[in-house]
PDB file of C-alpha atoms in Angstrom:
ATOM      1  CA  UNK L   1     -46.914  46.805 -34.010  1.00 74.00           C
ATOM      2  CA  UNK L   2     -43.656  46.460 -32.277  1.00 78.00           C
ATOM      3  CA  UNK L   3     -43.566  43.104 -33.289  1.00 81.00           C
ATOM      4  CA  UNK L   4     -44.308  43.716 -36.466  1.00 81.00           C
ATOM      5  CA  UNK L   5     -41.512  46.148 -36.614  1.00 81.00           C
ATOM      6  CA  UNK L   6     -38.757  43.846 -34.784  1.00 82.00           C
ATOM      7  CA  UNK L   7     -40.270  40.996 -37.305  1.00 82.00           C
ATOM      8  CA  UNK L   8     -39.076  43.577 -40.530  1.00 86.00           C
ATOM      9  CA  UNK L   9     -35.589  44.267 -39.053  1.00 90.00           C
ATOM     10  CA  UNK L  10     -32.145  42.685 -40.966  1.00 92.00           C
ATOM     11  CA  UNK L  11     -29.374  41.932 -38.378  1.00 96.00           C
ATOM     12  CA  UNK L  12     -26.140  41.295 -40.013  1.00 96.00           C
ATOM     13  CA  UNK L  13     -24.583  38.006 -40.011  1.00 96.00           C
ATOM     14  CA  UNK L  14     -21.051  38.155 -37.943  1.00 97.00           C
ATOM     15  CA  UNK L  15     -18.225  38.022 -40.166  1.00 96.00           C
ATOM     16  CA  UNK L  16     -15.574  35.424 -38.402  1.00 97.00           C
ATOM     17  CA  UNK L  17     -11.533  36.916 -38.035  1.00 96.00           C
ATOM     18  CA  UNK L  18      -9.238  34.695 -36.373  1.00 95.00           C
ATOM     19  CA  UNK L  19      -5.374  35.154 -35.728  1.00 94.00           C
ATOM     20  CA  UNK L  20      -3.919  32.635 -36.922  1.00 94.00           C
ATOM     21  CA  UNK L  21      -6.026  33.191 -40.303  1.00 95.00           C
ATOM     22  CA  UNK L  22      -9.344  31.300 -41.230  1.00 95.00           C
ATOM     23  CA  UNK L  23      -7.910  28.303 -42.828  1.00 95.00           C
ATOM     24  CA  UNK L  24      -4.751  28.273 -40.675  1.00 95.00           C
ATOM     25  CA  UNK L  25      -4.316  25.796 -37.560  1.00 95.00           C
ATOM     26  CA  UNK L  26      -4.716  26.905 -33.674  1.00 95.00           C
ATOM     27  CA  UNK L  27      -1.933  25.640 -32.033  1.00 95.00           C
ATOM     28  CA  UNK L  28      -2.424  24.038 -27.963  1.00 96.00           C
ATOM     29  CA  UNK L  29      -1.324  26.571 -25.301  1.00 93.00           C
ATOM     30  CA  UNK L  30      -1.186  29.546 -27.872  1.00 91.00           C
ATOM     31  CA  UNK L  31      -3.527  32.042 -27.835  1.00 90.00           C
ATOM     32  CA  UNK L  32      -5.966  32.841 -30.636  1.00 92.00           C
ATOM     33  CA  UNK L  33      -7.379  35.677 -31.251  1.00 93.00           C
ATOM     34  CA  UNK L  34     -11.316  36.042 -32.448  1.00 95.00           C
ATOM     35  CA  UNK L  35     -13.454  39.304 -33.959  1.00 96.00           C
ATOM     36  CA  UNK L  36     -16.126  40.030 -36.048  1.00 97.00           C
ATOM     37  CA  UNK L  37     -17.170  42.712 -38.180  1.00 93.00           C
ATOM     38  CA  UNK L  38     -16.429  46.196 -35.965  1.00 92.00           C
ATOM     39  CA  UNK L  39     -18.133  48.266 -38.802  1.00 93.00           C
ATOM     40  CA  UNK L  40     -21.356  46.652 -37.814  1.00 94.00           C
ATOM     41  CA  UNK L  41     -21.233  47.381 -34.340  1.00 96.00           C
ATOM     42  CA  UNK L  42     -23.838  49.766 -34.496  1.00 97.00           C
ATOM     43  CA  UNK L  43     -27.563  49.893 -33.599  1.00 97.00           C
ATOM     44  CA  UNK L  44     -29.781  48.933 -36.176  1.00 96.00           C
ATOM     45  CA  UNK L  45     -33.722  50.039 -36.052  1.00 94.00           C
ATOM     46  CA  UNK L  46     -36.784  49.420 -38.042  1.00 93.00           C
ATOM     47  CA  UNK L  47     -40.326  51.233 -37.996  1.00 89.00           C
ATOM     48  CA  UNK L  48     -43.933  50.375 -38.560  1.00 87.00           C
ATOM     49  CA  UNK L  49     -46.819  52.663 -38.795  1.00 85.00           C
ATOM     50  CA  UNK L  50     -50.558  52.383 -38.799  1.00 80.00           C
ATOM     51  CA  UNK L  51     -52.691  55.566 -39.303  1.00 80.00           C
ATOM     52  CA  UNK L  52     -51.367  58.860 -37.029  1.00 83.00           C
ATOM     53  CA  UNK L  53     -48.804  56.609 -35.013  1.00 88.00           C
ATOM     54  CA  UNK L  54     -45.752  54.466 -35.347  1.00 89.00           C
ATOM     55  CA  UNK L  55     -43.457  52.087 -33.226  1.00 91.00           C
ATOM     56  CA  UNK L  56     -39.227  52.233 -33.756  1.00 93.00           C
ATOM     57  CA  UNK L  57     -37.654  49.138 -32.839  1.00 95.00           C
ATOM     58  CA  UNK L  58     -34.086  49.459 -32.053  1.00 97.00           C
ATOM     59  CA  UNK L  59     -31.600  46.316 -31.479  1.00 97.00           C
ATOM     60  CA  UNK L  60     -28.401  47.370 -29.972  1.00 97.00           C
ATOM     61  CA  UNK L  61     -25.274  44.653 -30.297  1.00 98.00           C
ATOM     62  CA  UNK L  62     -24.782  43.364 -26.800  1.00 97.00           C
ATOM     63  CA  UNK L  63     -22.156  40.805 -26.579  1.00 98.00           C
ATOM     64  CA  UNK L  64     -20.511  38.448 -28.852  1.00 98.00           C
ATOM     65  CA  UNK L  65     -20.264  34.380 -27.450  1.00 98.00           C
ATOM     66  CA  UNK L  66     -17.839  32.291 -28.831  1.00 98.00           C
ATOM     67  CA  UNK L  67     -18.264  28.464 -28.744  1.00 98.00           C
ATOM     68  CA  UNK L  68     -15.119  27.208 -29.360  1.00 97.00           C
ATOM     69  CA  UNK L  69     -15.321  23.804 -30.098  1.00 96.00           C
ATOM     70  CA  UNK L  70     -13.545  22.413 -27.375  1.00 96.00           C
ATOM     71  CA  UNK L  71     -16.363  22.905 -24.835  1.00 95.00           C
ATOM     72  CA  UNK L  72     -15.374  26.234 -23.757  1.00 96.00           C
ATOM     73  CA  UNK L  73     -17.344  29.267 -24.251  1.00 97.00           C
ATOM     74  CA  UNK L  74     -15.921  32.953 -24.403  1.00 97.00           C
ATOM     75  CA  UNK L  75     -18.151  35.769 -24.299  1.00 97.00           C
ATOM     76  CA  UNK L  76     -16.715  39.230 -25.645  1.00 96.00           C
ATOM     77  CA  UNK L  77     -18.723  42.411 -24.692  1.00 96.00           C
ATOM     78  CA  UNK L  78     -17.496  43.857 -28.022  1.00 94.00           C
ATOM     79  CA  UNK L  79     -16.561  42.933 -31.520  1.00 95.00           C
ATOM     80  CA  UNK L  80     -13.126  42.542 -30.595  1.00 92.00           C
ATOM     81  CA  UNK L  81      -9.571  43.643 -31.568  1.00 88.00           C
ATOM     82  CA  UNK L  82      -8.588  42.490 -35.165  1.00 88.00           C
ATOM     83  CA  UNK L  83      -5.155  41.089 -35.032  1.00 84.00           C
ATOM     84  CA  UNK L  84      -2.464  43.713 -36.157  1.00 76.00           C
ATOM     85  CA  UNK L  85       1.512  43.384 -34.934  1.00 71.00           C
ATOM     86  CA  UNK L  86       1.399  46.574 -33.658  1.00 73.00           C
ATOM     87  CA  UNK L  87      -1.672  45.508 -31.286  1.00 66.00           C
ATOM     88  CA  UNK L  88       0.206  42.539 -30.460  1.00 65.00           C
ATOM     89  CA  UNK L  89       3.653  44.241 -29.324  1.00 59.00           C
ATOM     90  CA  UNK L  90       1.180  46.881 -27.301  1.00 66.00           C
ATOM     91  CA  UNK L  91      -1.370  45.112 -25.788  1.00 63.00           C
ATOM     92  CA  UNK L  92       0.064  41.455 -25.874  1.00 58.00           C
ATOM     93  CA  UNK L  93      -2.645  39.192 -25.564  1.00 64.00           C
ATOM     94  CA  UNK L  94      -6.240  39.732 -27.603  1.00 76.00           C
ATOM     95  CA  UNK L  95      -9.058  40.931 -25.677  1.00 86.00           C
ATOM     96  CA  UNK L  96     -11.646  38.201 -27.363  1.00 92.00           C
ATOM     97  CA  UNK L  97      -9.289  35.151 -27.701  1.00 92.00           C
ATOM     98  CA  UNK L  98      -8.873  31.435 -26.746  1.00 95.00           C
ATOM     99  CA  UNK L  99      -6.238  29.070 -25.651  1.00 94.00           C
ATOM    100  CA  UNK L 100      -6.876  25.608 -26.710  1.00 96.00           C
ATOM    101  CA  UNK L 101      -5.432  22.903 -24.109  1.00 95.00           C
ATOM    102  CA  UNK L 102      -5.804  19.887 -25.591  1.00 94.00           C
ATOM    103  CA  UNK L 103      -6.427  17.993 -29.087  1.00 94.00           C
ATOM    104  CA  UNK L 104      -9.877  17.493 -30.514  1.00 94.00           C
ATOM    105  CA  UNK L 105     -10.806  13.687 -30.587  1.00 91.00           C
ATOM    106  CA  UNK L 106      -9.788  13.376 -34.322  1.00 91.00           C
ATOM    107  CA  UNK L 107      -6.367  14.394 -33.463  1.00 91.00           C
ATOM    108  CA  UNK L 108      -3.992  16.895 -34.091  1.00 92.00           C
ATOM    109  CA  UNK L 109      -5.563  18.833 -36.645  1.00 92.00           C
ATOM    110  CA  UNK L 110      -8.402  17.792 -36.720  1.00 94.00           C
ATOM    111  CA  UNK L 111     -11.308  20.491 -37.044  1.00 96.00           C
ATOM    112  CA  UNK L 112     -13.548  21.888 -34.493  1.00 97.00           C
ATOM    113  CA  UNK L 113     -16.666  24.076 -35.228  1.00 97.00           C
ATOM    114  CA  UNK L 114     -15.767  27.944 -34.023  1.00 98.00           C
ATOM    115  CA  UNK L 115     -19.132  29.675 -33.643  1.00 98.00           C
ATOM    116  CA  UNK L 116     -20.165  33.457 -33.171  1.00 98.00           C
ATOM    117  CA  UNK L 117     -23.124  34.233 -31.168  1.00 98.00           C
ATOM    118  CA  UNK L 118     -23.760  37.642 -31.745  1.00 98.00           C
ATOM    119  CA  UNK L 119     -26.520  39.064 -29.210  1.00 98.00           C
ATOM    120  CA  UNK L 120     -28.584  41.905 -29.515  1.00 98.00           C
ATOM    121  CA  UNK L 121     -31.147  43.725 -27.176  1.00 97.00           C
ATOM    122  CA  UNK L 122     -33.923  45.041 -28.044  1.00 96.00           C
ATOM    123  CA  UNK L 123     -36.522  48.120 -27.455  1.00 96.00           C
ATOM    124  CA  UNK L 124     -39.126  49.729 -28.513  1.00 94.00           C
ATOM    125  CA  UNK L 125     -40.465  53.472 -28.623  1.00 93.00           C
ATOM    126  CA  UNK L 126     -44.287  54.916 -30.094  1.00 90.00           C
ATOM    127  CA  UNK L 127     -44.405  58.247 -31.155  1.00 89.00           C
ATOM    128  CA  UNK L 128     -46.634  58.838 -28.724  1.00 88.00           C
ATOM    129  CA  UNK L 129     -43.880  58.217 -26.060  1.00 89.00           C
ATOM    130  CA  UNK L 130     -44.637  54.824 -24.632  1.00 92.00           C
ATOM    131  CA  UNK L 131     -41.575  52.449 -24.785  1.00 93.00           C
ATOM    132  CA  UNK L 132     -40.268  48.918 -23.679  1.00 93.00           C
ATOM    133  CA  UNK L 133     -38.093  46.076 -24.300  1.00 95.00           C
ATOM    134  CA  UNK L 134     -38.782  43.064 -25.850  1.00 93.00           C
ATOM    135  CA  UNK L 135     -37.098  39.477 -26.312  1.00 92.00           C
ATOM    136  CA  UNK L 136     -33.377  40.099 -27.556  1.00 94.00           C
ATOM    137  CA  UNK L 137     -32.522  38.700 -31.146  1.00 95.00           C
ATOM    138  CA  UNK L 138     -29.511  37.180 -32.534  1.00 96.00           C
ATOM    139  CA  UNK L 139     -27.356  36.247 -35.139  1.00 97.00           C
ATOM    140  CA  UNK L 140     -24.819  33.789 -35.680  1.00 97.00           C
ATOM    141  CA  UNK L 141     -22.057  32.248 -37.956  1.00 98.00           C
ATOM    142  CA  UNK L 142     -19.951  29.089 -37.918  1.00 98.00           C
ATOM    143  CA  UNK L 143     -16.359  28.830 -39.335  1.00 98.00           C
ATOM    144  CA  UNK L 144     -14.523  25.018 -39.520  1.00 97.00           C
ATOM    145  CA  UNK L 145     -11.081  25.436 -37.450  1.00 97.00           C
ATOM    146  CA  UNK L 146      -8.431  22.920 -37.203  1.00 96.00           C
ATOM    147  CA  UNK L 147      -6.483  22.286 -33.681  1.00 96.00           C
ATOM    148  CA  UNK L 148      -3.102  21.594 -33.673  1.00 95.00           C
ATOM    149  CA  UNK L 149      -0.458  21.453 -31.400  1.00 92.00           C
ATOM    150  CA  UNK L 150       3.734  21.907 -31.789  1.00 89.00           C
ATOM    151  CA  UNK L 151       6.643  19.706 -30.094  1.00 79.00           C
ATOM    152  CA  UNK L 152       9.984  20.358 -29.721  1.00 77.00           C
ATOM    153  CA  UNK L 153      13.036  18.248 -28.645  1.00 79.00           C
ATOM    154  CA  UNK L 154      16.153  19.932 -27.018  1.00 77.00           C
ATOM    155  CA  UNK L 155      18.955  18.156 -28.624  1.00 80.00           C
ATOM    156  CA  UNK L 156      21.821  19.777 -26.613  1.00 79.00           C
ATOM    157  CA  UNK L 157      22.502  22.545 -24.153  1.00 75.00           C
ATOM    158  CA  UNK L 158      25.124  24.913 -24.119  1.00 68.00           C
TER     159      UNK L 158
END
């Protein structure tokens, strides 16, 4: 029944946020910053029941893991921090981000897939009190971002 009941359950989807903006370059050696949907960050359980008893399933977000297209994988115990100024001038760097280092083989902006692993674990309780875990689930999202990178030339000093 508890698989029957983890079988039933909807997970949401991540929803990608990036700083710089979907749709906006990442630049080499700056940082980026990555989130998903905070709102969501909440458990989500289903139930099944047969005659006198039932099973709950609950799946409880985990962790978020970031494949960044360069080879490099970030995993964020949280949703992360979307970008705001005022988070910037406090805290400075993003608490789920990534610095690209290099180009992507097409070039300077050329597009690498960003992708959001979001993990959840998962139990199970009976109403007669028995309980367990069970195989985590997990849901994921891709977003297209292009790599980029910025040079400057120092013309004259002082």
């Amino acid at each position: 029944m508890a698989e029957q009941a983890r079988a039933s359950m909807t997970l949401p989807l991540p929803e990608i946020g990036t700083a710089p903006p979907l749709g906006k370059p990442r630049f080499v050696n700056m940082p980026s910053w990555m989130w998903i949907n905070s709102g969501e960050w909440e458990p989500v359980s289903a139930t099944a029941s047969v005659g006198a008893g039932s099973v709950t399933v609950v799946a409880t977000p985990e962790r978020v893991v970031w494949e960044t297209g360069d080879g490099q994988q970030v995993v964020c115990e949280s949703a992360g921090t979307k970008f705001s100024p005022a988070v910037f001038r406090e805290e400075g760097s993003p608490d789920c981000g990534h610095t690209y280092t290099s180009l992507p083989p097409g070039g300077a902006g050329a597009e690498v897939d960003l992708v959001a692993v979001w993990e959840w674990s998962v139990s199970w309780s009976t109403s007669a009190g028995e309980g367990g875990e069970l195989e985590e689930l997990s849901t994921s999202a891709t977003e297209a971002v292009a790599v980029s990178e910025i040079h400057s030339v120092v013309t004259r000093t002082g």
